[in-house]
One Martini backbone bead per residue (centre of mass of N, CA, C, O) as a GRO file, in nm:
protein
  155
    1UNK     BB    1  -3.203   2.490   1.115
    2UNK     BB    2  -3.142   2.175   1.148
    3UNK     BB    3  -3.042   1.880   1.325
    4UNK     BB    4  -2.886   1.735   1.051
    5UNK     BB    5  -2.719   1.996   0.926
    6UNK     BB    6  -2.542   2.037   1.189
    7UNK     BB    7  -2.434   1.715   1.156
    8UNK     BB    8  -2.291   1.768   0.882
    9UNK     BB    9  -2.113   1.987   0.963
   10UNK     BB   10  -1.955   1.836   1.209
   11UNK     BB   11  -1.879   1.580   1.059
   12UNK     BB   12  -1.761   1.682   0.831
   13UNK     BB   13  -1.508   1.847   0.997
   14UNK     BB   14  -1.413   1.564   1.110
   15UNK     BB   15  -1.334   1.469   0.828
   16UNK     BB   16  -1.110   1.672   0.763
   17UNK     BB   17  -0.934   1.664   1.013
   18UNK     BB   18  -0.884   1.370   0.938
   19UNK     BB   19  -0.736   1.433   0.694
   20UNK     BB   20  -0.506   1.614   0.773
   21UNK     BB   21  -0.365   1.435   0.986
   22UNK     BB   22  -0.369   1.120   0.842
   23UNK     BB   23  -0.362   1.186   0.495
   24UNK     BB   24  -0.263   1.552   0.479
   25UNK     BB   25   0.000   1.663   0.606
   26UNK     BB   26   0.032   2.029   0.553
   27UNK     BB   27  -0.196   2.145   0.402
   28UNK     BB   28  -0.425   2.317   0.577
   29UNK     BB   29  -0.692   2.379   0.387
   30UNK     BB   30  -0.820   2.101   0.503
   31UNK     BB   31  -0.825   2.241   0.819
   32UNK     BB   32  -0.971   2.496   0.777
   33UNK     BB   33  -1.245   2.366   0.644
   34UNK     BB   34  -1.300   2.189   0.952
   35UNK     BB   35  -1.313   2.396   1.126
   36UNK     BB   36  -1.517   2.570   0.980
   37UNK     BB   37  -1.752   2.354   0.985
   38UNK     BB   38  -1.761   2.382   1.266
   39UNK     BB   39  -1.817   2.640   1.359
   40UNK     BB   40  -2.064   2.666   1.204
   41UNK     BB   41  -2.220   2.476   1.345
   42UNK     BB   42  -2.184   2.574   1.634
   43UNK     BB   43  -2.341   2.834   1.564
   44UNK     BB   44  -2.632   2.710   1.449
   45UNK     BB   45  -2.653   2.559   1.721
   46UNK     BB   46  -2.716   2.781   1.894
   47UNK     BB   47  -2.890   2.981   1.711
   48UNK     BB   48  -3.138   2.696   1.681
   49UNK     BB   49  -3.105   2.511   1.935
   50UNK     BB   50  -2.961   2.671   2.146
   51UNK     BB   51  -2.745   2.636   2.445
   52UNK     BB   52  -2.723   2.358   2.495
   53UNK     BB   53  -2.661   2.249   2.228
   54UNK     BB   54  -2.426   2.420   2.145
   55UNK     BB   55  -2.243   2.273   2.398
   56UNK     BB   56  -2.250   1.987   2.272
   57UNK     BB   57  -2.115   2.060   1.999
   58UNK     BB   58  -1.855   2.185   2.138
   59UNK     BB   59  -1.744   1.971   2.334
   60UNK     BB   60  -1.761   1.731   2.110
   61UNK     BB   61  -1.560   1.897   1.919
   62UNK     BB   62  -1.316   1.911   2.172
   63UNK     BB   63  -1.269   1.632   2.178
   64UNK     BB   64  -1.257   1.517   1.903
   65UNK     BB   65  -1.011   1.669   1.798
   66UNK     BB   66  -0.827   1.579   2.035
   67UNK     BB   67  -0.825   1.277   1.970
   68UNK     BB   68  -0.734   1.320   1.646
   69UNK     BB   69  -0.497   1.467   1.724
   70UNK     BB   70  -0.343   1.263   1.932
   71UNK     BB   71  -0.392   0.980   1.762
   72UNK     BB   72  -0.210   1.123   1.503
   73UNK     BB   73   0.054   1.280   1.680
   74UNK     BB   74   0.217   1.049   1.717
   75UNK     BB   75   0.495   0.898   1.695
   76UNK     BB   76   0.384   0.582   1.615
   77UNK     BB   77   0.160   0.695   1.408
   78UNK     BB   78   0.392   0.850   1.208
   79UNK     BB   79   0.610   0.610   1.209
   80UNK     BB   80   0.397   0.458   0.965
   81UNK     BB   81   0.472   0.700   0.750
   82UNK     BB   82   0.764   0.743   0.744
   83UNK     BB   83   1.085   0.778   0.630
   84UNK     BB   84   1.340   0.579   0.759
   85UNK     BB   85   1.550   0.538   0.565
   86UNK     BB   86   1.871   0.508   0.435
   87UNK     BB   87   2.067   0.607   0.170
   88UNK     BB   88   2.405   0.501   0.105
   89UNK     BB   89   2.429   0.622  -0.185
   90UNK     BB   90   2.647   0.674  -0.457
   91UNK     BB   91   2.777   0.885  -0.714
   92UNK     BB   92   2.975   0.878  -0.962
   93UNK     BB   93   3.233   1.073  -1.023
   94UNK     BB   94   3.387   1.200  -1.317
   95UNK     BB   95   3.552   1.438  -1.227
   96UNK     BB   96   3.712   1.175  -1.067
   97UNK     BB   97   3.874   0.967  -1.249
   98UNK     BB   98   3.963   0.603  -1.236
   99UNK     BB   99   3.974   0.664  -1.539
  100UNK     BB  100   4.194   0.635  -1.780
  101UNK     BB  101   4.344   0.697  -2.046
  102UNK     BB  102   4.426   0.435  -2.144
  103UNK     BB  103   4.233   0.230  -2.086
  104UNK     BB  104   4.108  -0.135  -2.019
  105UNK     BB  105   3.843  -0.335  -2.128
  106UNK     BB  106   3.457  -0.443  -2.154
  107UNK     BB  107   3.182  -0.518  -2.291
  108UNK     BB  108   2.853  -0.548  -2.138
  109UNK     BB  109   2.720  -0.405  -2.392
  110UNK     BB  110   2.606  -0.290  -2.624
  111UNK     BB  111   2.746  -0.027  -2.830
  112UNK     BB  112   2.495   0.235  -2.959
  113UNK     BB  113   2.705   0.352  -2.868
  114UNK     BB  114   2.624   0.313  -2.577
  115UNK     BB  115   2.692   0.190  -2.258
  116UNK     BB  116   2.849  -0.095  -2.102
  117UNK     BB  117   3.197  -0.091  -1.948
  118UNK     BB  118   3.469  -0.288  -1.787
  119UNK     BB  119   3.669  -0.182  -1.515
  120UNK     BB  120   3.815  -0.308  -1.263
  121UNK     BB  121   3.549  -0.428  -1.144
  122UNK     BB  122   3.395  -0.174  -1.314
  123UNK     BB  123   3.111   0.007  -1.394
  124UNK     BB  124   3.072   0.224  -1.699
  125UNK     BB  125   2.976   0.444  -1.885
  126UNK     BB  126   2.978   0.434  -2.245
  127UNK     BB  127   3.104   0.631  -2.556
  128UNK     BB  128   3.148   0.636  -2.881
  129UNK     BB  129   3.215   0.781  -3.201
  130UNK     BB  130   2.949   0.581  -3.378
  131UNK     BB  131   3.012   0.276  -3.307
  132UNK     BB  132   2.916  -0.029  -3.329
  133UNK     BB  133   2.931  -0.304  -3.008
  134UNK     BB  134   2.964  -0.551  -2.915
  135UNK     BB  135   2.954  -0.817  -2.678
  136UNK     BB  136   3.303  -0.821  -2.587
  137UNK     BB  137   3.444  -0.591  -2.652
  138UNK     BB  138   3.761  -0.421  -2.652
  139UNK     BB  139   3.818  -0.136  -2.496
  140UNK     BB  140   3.935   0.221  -2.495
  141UNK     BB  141   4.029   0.534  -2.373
  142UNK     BB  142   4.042   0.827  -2.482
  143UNK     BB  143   3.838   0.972  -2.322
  144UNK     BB  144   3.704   1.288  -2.109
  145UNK     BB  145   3.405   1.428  -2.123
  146UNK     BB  146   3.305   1.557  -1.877
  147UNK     BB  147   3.039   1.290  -1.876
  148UNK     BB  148   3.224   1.116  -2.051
  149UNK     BB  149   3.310   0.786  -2.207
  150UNK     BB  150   3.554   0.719  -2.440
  151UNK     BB  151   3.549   0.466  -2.702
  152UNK     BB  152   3.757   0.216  -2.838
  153UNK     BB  153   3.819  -0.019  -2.968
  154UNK     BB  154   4.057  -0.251  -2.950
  155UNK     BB  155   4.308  -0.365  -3.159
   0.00000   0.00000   0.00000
């Protein structure tokens, strides 16, 4: 093999190496056959280019592979793809409705059926019988059926 083949092998492999560092880390399967075609490259270098060259390829490879492991998994250029943020939202549990049967709201969405209808400063899904309300109109909770809120006309 020439060496021109085998700096293409030795150029991909640092450049699997660096798609799994710094833009698919985890996935293992992109730095083995960077790796791999390091390797290749590496043992190539010395079968064909001799003892000398193979060790420039050696070098050069676990020096370059060493930088680009080093300035990929710093905590502070990691830090640049994680998400740092925290969600403190949550989801009401209907399970543990503070809306009970016989409250009175208003709908703030058209119900045909479903919609969104306000209960003491709270907005709430709730679903008719099938008749459809207009916006604005006065509900009352009939039930609630497991994570469903029935509502019907009010007056």
């Amino acid at each position: 093999m020439d060496w021109l083949s085998i700096a293409a092998l030795l150029l991909f492999g640092l450049l699997f190496v660096v798609a799994e560092v710094v833009f698919i880390p985890g996935t293992t399967l992109v730095g083995l056959v960077g790796f791999g075609l390091l390797a290749a490259g590496i043992w190539l270098g010395y079968r064909d280019l001799g003892t000398s060259a193979g060790h420039v390829a050696l070098g050069l490879s676990v020096v370059l592979v060493s930088l680009i492991l080093y300035i990929g998994l710093r905590p502070k250029n990691l830090a640049k793809m994680a998400l740092t943020n925290v969600n403190y939202a949550r989801v009401h549990d209907i399970r543990h409705p503070d809306v009970q049967p016989g409250a009175t709201g208003r709908a703030i969405s058209a119900l045909r059926p479903a919609g969104t209808a306000l209960f003491h400063d709270d907005r709430r899904e709730v679903v008719t019988r099938g008749e459809f309300l207009p916006v604005g109109t006065s509900v009352r909770v009939l039930r609630i059926e497991q994570n469903r809120i029935v509502v019907e006309q009010a007056g």
